[in-house]
Short mmCIF file of C-alpha atoms and ligand atoms in Angstrom, two decimals:
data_model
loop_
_atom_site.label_atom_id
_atom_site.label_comp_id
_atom_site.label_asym_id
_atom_site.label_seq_id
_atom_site.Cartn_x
_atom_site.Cartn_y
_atom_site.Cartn_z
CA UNK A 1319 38.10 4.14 1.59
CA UNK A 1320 39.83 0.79 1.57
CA UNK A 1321 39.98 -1.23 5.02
CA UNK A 1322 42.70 -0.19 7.28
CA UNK A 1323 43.71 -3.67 7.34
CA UNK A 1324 43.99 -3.90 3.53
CA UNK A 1325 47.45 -5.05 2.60
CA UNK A 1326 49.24 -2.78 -0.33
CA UNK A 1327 50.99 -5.11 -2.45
CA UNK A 1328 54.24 -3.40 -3.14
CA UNK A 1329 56.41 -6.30 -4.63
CA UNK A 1330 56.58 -10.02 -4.80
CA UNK A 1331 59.28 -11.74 -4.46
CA UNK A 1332 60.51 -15.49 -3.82
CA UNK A 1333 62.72 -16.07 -1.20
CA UNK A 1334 63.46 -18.82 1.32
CA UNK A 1335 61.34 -17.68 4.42
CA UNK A 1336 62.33 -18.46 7.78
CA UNK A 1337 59.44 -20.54 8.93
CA UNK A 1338 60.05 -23.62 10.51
CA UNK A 1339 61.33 -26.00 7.75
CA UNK A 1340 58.94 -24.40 5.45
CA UNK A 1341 60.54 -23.09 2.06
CA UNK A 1342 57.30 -20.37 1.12
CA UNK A 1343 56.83 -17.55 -0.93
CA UNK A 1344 56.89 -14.54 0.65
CA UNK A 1345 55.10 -10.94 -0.24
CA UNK A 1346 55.80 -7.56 0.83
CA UNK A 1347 53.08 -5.84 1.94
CA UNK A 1348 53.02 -2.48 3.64
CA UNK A 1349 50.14 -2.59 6.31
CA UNK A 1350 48.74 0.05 8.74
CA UNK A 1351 49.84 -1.86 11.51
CA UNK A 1352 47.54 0.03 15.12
CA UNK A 1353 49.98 2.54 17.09
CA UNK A 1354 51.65 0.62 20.28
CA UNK A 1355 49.36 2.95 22.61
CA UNK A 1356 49.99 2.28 26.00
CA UNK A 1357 52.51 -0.26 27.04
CA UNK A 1358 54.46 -1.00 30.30
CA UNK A 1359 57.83 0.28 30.32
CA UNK A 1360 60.67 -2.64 30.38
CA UNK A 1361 61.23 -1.76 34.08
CA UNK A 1362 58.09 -3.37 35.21
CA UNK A 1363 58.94 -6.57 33.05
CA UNK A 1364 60.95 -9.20 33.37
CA UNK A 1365 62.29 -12.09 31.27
CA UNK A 1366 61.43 -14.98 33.34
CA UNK A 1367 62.71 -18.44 32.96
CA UNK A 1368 60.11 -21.32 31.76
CA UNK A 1369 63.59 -23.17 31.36
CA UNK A 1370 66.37 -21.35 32.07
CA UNK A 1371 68.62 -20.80 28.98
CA UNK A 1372 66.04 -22.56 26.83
CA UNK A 1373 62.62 -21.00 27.25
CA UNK A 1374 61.77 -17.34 28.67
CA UNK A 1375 58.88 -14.91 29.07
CA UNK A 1376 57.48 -11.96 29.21
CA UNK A 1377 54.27 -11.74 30.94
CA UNK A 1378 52.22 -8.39 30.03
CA UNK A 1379 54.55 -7.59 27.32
CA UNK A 1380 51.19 -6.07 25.47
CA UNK A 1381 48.55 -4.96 26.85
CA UNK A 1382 44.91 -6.30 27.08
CA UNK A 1383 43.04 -3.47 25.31
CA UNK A 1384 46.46 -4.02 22.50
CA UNK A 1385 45.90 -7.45 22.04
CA UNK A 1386 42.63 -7.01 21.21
CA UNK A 1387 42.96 -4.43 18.90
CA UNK A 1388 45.57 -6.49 16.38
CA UNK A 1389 42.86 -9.28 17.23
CA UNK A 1390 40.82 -7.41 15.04
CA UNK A 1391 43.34 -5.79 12.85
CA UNK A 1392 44.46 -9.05 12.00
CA UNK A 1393 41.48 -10.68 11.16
CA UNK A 1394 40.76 -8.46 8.60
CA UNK A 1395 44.01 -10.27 6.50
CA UNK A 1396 43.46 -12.45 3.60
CA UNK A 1397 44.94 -15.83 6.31
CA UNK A 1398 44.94 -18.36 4.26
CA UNK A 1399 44.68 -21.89 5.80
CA UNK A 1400 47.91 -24.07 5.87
CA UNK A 1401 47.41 -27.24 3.69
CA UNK A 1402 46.80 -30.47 6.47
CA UNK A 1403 49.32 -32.92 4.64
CA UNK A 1404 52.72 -31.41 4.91
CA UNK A 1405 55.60 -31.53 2.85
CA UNK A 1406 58.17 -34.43 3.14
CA UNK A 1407 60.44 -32.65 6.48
CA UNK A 1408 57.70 -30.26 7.92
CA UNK A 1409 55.29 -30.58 10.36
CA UNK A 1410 52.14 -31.45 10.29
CA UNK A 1411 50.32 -27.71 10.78
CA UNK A 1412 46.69 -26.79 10.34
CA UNK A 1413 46.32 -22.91 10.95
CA UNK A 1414 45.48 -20.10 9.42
CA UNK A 1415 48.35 -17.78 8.50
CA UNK A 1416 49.76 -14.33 7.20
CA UNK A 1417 53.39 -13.75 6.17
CA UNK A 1418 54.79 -11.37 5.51
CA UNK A 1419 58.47 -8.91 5.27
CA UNK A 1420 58.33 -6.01 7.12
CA UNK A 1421 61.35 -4.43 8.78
CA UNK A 1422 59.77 -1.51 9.57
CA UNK A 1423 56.99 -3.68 11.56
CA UNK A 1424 59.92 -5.37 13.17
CA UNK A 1425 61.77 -2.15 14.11
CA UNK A 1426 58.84 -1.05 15.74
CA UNK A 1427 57.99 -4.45 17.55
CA UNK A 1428 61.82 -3.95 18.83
CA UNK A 1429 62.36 -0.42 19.73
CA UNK A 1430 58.96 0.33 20.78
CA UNK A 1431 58.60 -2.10 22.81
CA UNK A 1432 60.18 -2.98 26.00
CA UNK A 1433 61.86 -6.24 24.28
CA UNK A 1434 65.37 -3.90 22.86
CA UNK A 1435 65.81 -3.21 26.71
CA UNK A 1436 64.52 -6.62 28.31
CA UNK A 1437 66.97 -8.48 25.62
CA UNK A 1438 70.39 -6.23 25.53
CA UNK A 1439 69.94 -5.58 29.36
CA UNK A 1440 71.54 -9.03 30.05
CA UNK A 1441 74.89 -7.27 30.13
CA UNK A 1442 77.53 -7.60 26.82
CA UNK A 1443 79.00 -11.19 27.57
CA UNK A 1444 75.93 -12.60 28.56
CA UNK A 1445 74.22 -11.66 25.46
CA UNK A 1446 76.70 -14.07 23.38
CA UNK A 1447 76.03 -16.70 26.07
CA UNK A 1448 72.28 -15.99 26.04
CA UNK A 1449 71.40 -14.97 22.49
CA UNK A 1450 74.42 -16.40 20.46
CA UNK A 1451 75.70 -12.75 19.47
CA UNK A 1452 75.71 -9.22 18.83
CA UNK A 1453 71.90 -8.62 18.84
CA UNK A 1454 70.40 -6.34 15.56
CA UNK A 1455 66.85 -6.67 16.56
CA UNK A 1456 63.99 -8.99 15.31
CA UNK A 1457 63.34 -10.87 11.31
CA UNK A 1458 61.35 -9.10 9.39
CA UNK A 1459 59.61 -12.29 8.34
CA UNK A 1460 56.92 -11.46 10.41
CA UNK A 1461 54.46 -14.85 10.58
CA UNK A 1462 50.42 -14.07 12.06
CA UNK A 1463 48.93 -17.54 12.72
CA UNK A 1464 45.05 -18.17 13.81
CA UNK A 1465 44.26 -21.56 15.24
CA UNK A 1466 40.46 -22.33 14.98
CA UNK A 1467 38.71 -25.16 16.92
CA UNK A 1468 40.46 -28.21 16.08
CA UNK A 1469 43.54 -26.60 14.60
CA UNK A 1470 47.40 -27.39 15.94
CA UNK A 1471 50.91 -26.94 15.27
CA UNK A 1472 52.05 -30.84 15.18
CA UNK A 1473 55.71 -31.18 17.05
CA UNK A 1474 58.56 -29.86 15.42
CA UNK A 1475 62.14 -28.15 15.58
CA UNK A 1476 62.42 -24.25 14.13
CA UNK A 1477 65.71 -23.95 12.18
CA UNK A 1478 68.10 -21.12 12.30
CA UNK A 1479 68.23 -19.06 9.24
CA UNK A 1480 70.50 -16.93 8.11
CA UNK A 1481 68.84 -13.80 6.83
CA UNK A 1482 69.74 -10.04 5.63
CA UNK A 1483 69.37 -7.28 8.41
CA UNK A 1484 68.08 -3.82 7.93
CA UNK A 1485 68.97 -1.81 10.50
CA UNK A 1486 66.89 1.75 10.35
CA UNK A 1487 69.58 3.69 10.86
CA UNK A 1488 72.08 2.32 7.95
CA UNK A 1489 71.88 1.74 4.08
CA UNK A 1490 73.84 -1.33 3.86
CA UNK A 1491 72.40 -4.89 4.99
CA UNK A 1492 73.79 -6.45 7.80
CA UNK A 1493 74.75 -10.75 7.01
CA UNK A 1494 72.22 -12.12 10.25
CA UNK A 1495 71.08 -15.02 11.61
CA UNK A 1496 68.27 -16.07 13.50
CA UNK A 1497 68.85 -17.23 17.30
CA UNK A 1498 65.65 -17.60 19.41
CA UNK A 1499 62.07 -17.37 18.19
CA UNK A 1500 59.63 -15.17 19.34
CA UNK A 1501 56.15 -16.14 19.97
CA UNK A 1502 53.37 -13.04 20.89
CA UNK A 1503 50.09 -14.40 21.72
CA UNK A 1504 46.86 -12.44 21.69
CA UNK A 1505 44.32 -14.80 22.97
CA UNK A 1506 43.86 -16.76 25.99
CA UNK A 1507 41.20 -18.54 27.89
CA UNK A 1508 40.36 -15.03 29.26
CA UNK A 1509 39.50 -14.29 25.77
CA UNK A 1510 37.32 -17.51 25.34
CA UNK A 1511 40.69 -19.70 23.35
CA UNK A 1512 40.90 -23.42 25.35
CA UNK A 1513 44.17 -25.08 24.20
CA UNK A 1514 46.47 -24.33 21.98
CA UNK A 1515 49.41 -24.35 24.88
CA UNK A 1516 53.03 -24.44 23.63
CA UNK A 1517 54.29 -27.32 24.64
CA UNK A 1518 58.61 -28.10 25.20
CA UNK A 1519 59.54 -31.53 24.90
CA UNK A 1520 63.08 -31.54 26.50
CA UNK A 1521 65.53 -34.40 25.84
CA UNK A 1522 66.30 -36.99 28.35
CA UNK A 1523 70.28 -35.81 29.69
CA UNK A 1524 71.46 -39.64 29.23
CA UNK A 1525 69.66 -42.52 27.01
CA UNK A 1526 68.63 -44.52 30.21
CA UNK A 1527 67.40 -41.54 31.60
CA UNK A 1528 63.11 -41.59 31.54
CA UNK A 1529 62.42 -38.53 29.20
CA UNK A 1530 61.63 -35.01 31.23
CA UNK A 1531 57.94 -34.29 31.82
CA UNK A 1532 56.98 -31.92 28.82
CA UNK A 1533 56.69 -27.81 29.29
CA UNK A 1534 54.29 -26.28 29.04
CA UNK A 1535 53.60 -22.55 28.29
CA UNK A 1536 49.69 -21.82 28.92
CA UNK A 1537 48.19 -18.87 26.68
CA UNK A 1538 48.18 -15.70 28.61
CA UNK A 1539 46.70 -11.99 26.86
CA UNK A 1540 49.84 -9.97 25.53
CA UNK A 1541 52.80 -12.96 26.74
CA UNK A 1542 55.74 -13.03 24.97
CA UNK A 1543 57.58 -15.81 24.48
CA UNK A 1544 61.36 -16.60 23.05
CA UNK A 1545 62.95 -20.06 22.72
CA UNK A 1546 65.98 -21.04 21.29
CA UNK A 1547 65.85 -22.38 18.10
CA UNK A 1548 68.29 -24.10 15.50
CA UNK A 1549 70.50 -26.67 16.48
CA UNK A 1550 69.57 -25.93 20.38
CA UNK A 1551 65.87 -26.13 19.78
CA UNK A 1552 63.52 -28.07 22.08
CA UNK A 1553 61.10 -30.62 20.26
CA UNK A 1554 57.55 -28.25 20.29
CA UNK A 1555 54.30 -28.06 18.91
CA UNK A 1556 51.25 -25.84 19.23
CA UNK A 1557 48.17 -28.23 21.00
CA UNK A 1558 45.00 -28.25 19.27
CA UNK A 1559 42.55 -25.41 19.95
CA UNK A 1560 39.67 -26.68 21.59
CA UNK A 1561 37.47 -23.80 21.66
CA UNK A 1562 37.68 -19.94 20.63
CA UNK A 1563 40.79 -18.59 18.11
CA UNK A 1564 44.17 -18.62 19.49
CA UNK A 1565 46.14 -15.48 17.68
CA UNK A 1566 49.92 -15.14 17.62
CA UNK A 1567 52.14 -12.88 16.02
CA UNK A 1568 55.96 -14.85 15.25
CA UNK A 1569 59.38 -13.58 14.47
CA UNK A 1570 63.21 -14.44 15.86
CA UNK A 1571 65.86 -12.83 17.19
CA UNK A 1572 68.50 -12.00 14.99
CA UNK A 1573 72.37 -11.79 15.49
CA UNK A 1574 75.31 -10.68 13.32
CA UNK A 1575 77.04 -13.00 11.59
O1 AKG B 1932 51.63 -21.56 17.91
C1 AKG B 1932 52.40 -22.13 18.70
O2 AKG B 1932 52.09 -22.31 19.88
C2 AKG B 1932 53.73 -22.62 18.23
C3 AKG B 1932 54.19 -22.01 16.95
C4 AKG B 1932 55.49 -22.57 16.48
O3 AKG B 1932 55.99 -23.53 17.00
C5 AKG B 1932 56.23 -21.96 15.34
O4 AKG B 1932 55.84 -20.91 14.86
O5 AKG B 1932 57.26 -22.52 14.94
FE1 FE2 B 1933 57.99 -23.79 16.30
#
């Protein structure tokens, strides 16, 4: 029997993928993503502010014992390593990564999780303040990254995109675009991963003004973090890994058009 983590090619396709300033090719692979087993229900959750408006989490938003099962899941992927000089407008990146389209992956990372209640429970006007519209649910460009010793995520901006929304329960695509990212990370230093914090760079409010001290959003087992992105995003980057693997699943928030 083939590896549960084997991908089935089903097509390929070119399109432009929603990575940050990356224009990629992108395959569709069906994959036997693990069952969400046990997860805590949105009502012992919380978005919490790293910088309010700018940069939330979600603290336990997977579980320990989940997190390391798609640890291992994942590893059995064909990553392959990002190439260290970048193109002319992208960031300098070193990682290993997986991309892939999957709605189905992002239904399920949106409905059976506690992020569909976490995200629309901010009330109806607040979610056009907040999230810059009518919220459909999550990309289906679903991005896996692995940082290895010495790997990084050089500072950058992620764009908006405007993508195609499949909503499970309607035929016709929904015109979407992309809001916030969302950043799931697996590893931590509990897991034996030393660096590889996301760090904010936010801009000074007046050019005399001294620069803000940076953000910083340590690694913790099963954290979610979103952060606006597009013309609101906050100068970022993904510090070098100093020890261990640092795992993290991306994908955005997406609103109607
Ligand atoms: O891995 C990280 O900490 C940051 C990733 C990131 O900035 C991105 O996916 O655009
Ligand atoms: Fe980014």
């Amino acid at each position: 029997m083939a590896p549960k983590s084997k991908p089935q090619k089903k097509t390929t396709k070119s399109t432009v993928a929603s990575g940050s300033n990356a224009i990629e090719k992108q395959q569709q692979f069906s994959l036997q993503w693990p069952s969400f087993s046990t997860l805590m229900p949105a009502s012992d959750l919380e978005l919490a502010p790293l910088l309010p408006d700018q940069i939330l989490t979600i603290s336990n938003f997977w579980t320990f014992n989940l997190c390391k099962e798609y640890v291992k899941f994942l590893a059995g992927l064909p990553l392959t390593t990002t190439p260290g000089k970048p193109k002319r407008g992208e960031a300098a990146r070193v990682n290993d990564r997986f991309q892939l389209d999957d709605p189905d992956f992002a239904e399920r990372l949106w409905s059976g999780t506690a992020l569909k209640e976490l995200i629309l429970g901010v009330g109806a006007d607040e979610q056009q303040r907040l999230w810059g519209g009518k919220v459909l649910g999550l990309n289906s460009n679903i991005r896996i990254y692995r940082y290895s010793q010495g790997q990084f995520f050089d500072q950058h901006y992620d764009d908006a995109n405007n993508v195609t929304f499949l909503a499970s329960n309607s035929q016709s695509p929904i015109p979407a675009r992309t809001t916030w990212t969302l950043l799931l990370y697996l590893t931590s230093p509990k897991t034996g991963c030393k660096g590889g914090e996301t760090v904010f760079y936010p801009d000074p409010t007046s050019r005399r003004e001294a620069a803000p001290p940076p953000i910083v959003a340590d690694l913790e087992v099963g954290m979610a973090l979103l952060h606006r992105h597009g013309n609101d995003c906050l100068l970022h980057e993904g510090r070098e890994v100093t020890q261990g693997e640092k795992w993290v699943i991306r994908s955005d928030l997406c609103v109607k058009r």
